[in-house]
PDB file of C-alpha atoms and ligand atoms in Angstrom:
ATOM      1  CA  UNK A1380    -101.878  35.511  -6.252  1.00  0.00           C
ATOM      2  CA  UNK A1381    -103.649  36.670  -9.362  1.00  0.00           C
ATOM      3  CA  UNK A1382    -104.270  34.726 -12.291  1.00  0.00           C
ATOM      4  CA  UNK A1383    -106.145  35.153 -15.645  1.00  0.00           C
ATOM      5  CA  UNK A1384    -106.497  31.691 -17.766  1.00  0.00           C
ATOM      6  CA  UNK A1385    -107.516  32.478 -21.563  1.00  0.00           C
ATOM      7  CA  UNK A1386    -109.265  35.579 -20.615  1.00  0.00           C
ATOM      8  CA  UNK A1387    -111.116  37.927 -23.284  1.00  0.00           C
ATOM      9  CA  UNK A1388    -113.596  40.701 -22.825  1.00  0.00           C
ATOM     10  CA  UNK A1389    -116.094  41.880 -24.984  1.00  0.00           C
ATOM     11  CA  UNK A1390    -118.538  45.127 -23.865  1.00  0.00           C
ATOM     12  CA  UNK A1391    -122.175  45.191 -24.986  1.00  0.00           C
ATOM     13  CA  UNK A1392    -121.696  41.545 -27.256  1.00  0.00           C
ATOM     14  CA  UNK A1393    -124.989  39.855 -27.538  1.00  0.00           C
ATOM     15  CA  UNK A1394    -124.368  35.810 -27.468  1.00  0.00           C
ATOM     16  CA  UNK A1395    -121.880  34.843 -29.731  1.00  0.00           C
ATOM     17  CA  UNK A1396    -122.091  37.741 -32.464  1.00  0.00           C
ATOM     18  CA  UNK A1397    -118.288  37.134 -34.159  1.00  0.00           C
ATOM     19  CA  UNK A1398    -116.056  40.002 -35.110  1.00  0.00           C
ATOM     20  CA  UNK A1399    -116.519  42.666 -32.907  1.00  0.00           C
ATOM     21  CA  UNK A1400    -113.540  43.906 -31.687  1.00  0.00           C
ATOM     22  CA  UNK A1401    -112.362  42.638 -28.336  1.00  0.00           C
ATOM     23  CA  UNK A1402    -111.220  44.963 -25.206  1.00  0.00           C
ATOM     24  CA  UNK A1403    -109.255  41.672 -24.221  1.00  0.00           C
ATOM     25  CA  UNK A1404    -108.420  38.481 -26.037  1.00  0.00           C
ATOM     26  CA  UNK A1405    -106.964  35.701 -24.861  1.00  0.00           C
ATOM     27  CA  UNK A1406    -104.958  37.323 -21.935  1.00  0.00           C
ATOM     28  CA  UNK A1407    -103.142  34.583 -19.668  1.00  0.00           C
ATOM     29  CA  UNK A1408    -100.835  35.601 -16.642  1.00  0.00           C
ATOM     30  CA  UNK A1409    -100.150  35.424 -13.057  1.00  0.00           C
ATOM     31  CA  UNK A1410     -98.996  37.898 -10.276  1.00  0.00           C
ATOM     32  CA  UNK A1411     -97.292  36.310  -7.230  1.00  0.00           C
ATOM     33  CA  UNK A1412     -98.484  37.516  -3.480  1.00  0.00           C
ATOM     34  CA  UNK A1413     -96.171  40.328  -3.050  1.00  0.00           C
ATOM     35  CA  UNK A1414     -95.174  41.418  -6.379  1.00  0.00           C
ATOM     36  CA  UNK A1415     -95.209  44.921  -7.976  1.00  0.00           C
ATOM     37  CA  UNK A1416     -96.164  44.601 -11.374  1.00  0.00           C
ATOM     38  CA  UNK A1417     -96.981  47.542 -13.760  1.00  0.00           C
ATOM     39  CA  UNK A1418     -99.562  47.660 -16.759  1.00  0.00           C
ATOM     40  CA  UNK A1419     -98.386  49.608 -19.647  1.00  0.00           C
ATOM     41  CA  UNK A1420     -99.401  50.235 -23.233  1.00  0.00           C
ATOM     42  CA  UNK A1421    -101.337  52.757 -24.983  1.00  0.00           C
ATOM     43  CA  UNK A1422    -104.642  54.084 -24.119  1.00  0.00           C
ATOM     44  CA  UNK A1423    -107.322  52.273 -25.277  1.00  0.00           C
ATOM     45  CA  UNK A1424    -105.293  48.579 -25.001  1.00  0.00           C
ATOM     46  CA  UNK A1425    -107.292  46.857 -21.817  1.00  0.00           C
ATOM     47  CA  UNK A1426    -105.328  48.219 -19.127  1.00  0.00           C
ATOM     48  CA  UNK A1427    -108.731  49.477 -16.984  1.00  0.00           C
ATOM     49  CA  UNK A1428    -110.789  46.605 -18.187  1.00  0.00           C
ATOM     50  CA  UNK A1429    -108.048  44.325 -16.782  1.00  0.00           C
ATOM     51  CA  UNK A1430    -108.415  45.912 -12.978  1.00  0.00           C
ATOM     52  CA  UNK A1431    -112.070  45.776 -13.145  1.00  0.00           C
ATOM     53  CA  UNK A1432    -112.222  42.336 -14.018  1.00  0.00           C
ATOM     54  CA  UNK A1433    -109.429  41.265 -10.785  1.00  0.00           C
ATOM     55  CA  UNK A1434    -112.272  43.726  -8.807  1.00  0.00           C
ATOM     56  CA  UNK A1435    -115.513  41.351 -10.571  1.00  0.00           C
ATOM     57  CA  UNK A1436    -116.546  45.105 -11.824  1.00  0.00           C
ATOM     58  CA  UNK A1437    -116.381  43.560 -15.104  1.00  0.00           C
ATOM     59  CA  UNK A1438    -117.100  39.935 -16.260  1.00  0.00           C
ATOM     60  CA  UNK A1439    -115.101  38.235 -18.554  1.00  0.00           C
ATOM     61  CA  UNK A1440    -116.901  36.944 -22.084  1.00  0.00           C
ATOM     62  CA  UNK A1441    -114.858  33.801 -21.369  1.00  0.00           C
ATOM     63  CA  UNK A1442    -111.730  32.747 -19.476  1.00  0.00           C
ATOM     64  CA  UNK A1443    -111.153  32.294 -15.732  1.00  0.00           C
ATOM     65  CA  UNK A1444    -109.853  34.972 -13.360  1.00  0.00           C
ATOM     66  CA  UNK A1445    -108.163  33.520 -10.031  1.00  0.00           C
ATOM     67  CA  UNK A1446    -107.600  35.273  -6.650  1.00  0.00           C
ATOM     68  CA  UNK A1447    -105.937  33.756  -4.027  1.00  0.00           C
ATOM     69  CA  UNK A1448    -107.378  30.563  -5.797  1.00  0.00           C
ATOM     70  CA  UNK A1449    -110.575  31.892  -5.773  1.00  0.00           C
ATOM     71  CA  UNK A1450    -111.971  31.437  -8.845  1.00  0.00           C
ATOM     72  CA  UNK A1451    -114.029  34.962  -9.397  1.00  0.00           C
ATOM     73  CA  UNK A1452    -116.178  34.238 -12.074  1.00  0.00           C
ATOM     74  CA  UNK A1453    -118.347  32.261  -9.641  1.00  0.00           C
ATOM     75  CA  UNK A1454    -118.986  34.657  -6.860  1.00  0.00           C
ATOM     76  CA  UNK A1455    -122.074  35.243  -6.156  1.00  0.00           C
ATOM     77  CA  UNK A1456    -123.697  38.331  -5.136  1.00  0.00           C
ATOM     78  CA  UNK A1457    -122.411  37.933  -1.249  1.00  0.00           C
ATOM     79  CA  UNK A1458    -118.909  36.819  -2.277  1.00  0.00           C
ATOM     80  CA  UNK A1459    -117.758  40.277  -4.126  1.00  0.00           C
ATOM     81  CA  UNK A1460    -117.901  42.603  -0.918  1.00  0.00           C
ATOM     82  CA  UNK A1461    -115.770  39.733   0.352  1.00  0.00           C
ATOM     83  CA  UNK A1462    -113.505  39.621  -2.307  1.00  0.00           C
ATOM     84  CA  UNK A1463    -113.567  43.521  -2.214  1.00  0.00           C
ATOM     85  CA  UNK A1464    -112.059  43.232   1.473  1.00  0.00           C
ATOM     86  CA  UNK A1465    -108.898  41.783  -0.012  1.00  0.00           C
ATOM     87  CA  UNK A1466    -108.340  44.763  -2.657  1.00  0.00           C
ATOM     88  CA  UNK A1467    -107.521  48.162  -2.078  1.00  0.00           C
ATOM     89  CA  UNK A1468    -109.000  50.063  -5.454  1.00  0.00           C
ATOM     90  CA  UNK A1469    -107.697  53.097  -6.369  1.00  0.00           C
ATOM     91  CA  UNK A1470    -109.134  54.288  -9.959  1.00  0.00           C
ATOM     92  CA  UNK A1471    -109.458  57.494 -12.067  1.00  0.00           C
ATOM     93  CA  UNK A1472    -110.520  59.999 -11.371  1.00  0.00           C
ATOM     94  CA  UNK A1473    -109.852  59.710  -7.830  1.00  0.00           C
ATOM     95  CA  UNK A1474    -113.444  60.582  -7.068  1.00  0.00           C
ATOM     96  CA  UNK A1475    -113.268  62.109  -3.289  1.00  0.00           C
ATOM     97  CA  UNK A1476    -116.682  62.684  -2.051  1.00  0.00           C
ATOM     98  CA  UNK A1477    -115.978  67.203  -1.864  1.00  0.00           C
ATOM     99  CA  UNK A1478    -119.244  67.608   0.549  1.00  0.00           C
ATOM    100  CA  UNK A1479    -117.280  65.979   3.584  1.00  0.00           C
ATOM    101  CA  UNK A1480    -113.357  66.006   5.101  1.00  0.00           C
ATOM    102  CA  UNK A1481    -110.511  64.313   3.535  1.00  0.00           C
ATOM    103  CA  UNK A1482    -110.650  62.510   7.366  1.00  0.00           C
ATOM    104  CA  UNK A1483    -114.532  61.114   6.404  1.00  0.00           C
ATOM    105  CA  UNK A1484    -113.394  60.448   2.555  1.00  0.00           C
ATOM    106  CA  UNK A1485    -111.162  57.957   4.058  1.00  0.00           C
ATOM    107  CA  UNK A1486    -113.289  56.314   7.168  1.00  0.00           C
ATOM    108  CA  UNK A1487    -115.630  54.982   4.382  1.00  0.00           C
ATOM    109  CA  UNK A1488    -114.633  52.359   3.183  1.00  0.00           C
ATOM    110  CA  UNK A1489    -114.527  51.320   7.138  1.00  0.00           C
ATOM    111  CA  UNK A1490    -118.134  52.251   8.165  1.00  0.00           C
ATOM    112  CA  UNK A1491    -119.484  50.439   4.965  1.00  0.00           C
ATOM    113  CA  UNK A1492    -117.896  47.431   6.650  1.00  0.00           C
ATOM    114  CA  UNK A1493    -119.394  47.880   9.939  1.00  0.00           C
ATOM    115  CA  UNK A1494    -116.313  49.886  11.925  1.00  0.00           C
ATOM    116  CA  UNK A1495    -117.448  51.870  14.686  1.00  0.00           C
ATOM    117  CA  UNK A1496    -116.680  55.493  14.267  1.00  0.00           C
ATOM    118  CA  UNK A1497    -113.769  55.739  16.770  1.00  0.00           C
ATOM    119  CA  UNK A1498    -112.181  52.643  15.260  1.00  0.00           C
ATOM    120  CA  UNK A1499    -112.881  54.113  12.027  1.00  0.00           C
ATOM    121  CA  UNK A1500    -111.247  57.710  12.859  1.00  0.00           C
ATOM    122  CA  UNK A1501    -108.330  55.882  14.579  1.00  0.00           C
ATOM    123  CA  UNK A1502    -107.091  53.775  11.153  1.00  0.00           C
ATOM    124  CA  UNK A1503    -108.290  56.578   8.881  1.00  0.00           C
ATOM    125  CA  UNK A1504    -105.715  59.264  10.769  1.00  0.00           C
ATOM    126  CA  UNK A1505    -103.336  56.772  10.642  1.00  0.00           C
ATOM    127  CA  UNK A1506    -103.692  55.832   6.551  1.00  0.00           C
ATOM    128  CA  UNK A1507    -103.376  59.300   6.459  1.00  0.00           C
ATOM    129  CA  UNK A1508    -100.366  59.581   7.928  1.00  0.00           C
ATOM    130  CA  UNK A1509     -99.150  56.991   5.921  1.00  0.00           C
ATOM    131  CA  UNK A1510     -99.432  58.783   3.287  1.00  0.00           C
ATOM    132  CA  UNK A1511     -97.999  62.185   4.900  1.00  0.00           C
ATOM    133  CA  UNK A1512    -101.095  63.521   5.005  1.00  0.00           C
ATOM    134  CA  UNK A1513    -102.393  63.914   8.810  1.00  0.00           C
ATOM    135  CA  UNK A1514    -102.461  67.701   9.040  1.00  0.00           C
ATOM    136  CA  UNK A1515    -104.959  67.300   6.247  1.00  0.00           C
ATOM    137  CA  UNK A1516    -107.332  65.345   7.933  1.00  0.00           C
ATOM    138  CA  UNK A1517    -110.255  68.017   8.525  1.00  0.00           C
ATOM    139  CA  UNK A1518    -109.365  69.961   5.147  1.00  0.00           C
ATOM    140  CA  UNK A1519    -111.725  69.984   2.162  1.00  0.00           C
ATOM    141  CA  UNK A1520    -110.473  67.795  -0.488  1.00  0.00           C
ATOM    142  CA  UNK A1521    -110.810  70.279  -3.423  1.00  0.00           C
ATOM    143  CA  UNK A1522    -108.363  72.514  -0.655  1.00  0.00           C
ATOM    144  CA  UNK A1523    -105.952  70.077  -1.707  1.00  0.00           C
ATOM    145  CA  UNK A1524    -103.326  69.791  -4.502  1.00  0.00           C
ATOM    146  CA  UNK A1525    -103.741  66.727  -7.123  1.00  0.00           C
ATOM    147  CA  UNK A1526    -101.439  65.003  -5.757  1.00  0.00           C
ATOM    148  CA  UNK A1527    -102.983  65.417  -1.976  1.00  0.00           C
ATOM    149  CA  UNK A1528    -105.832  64.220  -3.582  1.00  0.00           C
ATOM    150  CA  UNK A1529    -104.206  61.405  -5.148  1.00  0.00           C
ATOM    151  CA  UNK A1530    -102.504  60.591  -1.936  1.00  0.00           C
ATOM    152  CA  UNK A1531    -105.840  60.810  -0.097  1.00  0.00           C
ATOM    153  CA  UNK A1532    -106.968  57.522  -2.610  1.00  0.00           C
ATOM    154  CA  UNK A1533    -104.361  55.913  -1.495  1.00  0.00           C
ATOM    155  CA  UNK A1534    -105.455  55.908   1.783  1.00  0.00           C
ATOM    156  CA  UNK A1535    -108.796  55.321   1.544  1.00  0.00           C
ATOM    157  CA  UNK A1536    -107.136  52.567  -0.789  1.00  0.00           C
ATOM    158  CA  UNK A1537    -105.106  50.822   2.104  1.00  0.00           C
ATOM    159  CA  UNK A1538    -107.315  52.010   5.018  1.00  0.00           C
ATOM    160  CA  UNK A1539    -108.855  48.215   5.476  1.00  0.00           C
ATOM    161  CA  UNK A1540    -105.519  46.922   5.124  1.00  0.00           C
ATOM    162  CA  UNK A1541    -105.707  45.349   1.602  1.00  0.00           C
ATOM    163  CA  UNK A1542    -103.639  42.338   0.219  1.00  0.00           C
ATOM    164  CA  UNK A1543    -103.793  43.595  -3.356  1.00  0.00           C
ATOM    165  CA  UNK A1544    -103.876  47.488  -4.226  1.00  0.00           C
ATOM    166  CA  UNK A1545    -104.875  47.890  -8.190  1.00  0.00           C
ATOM    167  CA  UNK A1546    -104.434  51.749  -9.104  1.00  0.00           C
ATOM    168  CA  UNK A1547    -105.305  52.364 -12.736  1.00  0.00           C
ATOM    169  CA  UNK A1548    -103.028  55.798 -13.946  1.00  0.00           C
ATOM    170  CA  UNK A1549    -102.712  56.950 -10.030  1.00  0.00           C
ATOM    171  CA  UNK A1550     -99.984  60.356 -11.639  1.00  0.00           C
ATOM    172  CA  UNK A1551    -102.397  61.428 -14.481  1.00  0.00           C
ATOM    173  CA  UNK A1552    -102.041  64.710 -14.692  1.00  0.00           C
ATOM    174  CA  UNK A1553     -99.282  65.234 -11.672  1.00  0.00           C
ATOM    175  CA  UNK A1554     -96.103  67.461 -12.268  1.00  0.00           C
ATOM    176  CA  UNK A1555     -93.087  65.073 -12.003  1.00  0.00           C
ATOM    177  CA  UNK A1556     -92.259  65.517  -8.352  1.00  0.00           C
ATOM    178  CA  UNK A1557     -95.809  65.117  -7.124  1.00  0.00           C
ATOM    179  CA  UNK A1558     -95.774  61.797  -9.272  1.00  0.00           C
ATOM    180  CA  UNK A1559     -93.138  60.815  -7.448  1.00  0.00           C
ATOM    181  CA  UNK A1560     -94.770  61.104  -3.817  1.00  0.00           C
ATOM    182  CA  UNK A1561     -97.425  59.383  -5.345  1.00  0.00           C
ATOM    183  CA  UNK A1562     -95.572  56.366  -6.538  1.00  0.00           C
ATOM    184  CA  UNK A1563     -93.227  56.611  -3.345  1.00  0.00           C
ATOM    185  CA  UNK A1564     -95.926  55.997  -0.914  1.00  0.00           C
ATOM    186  CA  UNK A1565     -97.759  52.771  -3.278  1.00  0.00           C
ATOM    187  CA  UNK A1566     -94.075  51.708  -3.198  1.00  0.00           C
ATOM    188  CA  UNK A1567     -93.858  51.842   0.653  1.00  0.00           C
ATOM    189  CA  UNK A1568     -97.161  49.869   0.569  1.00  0.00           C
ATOM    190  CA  UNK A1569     -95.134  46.994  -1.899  1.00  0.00           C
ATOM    191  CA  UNK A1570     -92.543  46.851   0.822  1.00  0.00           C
ATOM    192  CA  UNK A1571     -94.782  46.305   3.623  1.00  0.00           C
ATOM    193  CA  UNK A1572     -95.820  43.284   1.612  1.00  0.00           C
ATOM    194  CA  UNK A1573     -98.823  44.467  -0.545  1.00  0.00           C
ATOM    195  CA  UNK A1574     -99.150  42.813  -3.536  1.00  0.00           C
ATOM    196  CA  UNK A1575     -99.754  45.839  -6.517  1.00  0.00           C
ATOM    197  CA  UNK A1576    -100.706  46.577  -9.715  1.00  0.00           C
ATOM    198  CA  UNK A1577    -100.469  49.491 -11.509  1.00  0.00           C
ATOM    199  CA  UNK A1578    -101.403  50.440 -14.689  1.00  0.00           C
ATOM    200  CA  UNK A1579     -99.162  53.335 -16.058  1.00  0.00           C
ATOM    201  CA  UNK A1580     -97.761  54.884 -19.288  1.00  0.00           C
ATOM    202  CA  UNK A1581     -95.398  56.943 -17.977  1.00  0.00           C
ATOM    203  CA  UNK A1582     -92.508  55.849 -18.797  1.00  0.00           C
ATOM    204  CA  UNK A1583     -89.647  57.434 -16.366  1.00  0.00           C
ATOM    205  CA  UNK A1584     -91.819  54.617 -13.930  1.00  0.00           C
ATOM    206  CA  UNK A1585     -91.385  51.793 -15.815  1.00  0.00           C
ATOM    207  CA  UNK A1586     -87.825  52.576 -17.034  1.00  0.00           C
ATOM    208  CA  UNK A1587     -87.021  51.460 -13.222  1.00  0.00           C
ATOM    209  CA  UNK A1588     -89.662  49.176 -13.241  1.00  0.00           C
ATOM    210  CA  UNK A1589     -88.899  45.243 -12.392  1.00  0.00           C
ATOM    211  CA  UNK A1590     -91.875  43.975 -14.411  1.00  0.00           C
ATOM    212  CA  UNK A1591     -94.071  45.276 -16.899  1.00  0.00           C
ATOM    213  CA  UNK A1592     -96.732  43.900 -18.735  1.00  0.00           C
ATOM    214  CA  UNK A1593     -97.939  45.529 -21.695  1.00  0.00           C
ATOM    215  CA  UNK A1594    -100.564  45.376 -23.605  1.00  0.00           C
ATOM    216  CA  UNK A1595    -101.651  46.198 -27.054  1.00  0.00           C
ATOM    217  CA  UNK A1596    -105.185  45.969 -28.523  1.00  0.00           C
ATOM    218  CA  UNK A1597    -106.248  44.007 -25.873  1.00  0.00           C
ATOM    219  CA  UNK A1598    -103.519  41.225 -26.172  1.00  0.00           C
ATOM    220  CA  UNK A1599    -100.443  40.393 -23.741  1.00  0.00           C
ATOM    221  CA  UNK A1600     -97.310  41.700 -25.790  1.00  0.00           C
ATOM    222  CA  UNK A1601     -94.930  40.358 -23.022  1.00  0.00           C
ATOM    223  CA  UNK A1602     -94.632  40.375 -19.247  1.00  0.00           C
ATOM    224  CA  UNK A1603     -97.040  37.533 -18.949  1.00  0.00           C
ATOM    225  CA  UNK A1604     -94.445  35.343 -16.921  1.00  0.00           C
ATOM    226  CA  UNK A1605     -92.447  36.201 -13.800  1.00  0.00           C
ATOM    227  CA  UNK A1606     -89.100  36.679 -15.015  1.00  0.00           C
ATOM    228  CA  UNK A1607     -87.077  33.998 -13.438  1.00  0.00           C
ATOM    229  CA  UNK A1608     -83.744  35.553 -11.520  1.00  0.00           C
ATOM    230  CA  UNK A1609     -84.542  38.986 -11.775  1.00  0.00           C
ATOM    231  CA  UNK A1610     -82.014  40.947  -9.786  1.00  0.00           C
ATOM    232  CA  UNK A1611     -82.285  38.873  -6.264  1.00  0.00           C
ATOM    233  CA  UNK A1612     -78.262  38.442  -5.968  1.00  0.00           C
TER     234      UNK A1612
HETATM  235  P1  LIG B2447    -107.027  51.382 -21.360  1.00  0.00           P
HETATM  236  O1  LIG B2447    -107.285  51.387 -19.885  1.00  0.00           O
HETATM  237  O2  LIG B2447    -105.779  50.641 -21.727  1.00  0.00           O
HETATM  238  O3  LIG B2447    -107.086  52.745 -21.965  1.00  0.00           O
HETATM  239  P2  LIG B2447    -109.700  50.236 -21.570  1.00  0.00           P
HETATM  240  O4  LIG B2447    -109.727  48.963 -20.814  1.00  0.00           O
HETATM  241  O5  LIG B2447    -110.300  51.439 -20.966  1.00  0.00           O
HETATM  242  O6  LIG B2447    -108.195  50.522 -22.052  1.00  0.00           O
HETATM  243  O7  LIG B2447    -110.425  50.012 -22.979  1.00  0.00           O
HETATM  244  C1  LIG B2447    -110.183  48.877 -23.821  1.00  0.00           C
HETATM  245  C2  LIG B2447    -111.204  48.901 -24.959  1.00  0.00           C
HETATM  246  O8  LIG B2447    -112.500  48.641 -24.438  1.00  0.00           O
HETATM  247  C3  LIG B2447    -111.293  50.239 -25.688  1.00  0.00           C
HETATM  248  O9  LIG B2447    -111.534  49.974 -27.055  1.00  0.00           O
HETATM  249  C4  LIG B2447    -112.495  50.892 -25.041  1.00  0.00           C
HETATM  250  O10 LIG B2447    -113.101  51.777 -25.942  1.00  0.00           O
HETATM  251  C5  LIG B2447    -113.377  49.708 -24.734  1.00  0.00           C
HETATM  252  N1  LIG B2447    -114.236  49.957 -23.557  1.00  0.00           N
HETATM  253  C6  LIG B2447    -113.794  50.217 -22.311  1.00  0.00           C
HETATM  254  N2  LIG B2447    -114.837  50.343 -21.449  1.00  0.00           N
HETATM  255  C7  LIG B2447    -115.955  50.151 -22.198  1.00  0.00           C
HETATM  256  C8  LIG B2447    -117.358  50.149 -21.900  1.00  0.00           C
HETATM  257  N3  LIG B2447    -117.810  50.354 -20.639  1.00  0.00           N
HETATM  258  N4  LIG B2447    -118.211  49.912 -22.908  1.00  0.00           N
HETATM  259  C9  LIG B2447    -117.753  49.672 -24.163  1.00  0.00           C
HETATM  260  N5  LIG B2447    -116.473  49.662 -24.516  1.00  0.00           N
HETATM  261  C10 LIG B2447    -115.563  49.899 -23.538  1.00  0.00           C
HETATM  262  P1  LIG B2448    -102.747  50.685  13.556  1.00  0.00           P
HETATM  263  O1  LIG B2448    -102.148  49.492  14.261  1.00  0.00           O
HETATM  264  O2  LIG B2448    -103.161  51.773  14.490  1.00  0.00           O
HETATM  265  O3  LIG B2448    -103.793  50.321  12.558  1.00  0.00           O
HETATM  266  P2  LIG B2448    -100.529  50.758  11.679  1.00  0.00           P
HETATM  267  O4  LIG B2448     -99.330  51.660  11.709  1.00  0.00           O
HETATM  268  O5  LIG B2448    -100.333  49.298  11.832  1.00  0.00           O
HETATM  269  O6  LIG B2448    -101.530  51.363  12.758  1.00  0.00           O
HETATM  270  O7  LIG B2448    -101.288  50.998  10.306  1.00  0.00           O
HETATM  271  C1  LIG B2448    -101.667  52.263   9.963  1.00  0.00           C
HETATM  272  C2  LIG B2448    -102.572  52.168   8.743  1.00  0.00           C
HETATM  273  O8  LIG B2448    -101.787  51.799   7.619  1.00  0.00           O
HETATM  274  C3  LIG B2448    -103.645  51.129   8.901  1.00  0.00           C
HETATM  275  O9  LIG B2448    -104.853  51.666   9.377  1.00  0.00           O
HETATM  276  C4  LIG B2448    -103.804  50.650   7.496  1.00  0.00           C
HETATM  277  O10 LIG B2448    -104.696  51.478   6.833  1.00  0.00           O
HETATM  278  C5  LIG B2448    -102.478  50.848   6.859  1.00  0.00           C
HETATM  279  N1  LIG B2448    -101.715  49.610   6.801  1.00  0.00           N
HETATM  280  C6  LIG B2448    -100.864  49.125   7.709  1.00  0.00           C
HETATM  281  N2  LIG B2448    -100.302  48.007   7.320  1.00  0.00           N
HETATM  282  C7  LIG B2448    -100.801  47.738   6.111  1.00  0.00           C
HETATM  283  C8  LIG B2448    -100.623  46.699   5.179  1.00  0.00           C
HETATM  284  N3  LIG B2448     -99.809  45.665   5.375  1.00  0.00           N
HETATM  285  N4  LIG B2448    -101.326  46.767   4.060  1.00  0.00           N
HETATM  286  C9  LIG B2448    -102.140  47.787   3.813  1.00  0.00           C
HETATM  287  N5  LIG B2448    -102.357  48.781   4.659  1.00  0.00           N
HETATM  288  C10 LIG B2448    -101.709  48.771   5.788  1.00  0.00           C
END
């Protein structure tokens, strides 16, 4: 699980200088192993800084981040490729490498962990067709729609087989129906047992959505708490 004790975030402060606005303050909550959670609230409110910091791309200015009882903050420089392993990272844009195939876009994150290149091609066709995407393997990614491209991240997202997938805005700028394939196959991910989070303000997603947590100015507004008896008759 993720959890975030008393967490705040300040870019660029220098010691202790008071007053400067905050990207987060004070954020406390925790995501059980297996839960789909969404982010909301409007742009400029935390929601990215919040991934980065579960990813240790960003350090908290105070606070403690947890996962899987791990407490982040004191990894050290070998312990974040580790802690990498465990998260499947899927942020905006979704930055596809265009001078190679959508097939080598996605055996990447497996060679950079020491794959060989057969087992590499083997899971990377198969994320793809995870993701409805196999007849797309040799294509060139700008060949592809946004939401191919989208779906592509995905699985380069899930090709190590992540317990956590964090996806910051994955249908910016998707038509409705192409959103929907998008958020149809991190569902499917969900239901194979992935824990996700997934920051979003579109709202026809979270209207459907079991639990939200939204931020303003950098402060939990509500969704901090798993809501007790939610909808398991
Ligand atoms: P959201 O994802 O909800 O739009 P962000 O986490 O991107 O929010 O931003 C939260 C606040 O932190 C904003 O005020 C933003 O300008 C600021 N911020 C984000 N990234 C940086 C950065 N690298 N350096 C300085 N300020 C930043
Ligand atoms: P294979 O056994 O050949 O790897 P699978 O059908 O089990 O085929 O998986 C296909 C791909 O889907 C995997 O390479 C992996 O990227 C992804 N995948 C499968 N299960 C999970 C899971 N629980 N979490 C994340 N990704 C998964």
């Amino acid at each position: 699980m993720i959890e975030f004790r008393q967490v705040s975030k300040q870019y660029g402060s220098r010691g202790d200088s008071a007053g400067g606005s905050a990207a987060l303050s004070e954020v406390s909550l925790s995501i059980e192993t297996g839960e789909l959670v969404y982010l909301s609230g409007p742009s400029g409110a935390g929601k990215s800084t919040l991934l980065k910091m579960i990813a240790a791309m960003e350090r908290p200015s105070s606070g403690t981040i947890s996962v899987n009882g791990q407490d982040i903050g004191r990894l050290g420089a070998s312990g974040i490729p580790y802690l990498r392993r465990k998260l499947g990272l899927m942020f905006q844009p979704a930055d596809l490498l265009n001078d190679r195939s959508v097939l080598a876009n996605v055996m990447l994150p497996l060679l950079v962990t020491g794959a060989s290149r057969a087992d590499a091609d083997k899971r990377a066709r198969a994320a793809l067709a995870r993701v409805g995407l196999e007849d797309k393997a040799p294509a060139a990614p700008l060949a592809l729609s946004g939401g191919e491209q989208q779906r592509v991240a995905i699985a380069r997202a899930i090709v190590n087989r992540p317990q956590i997938i964090l996806a910051d805005e994955p249908t910016a700028n998707l038509d409705r129906g192409t959103a929907d394939k998008v958020m149809d196959a991190l569902r499917a991910f969900h239901e194979a047992g992935v824990t996700c989070l997934i920051a979003t303000h579109d709202e026809s997603i979270l209207q459907g959505a079991r639990r939200v947590i939204r931020l303003e100015k950098g402060r939990v507004v509500s969704g901090a708490e798993l809501s007790i008896g939610t909808g398991l008759a």
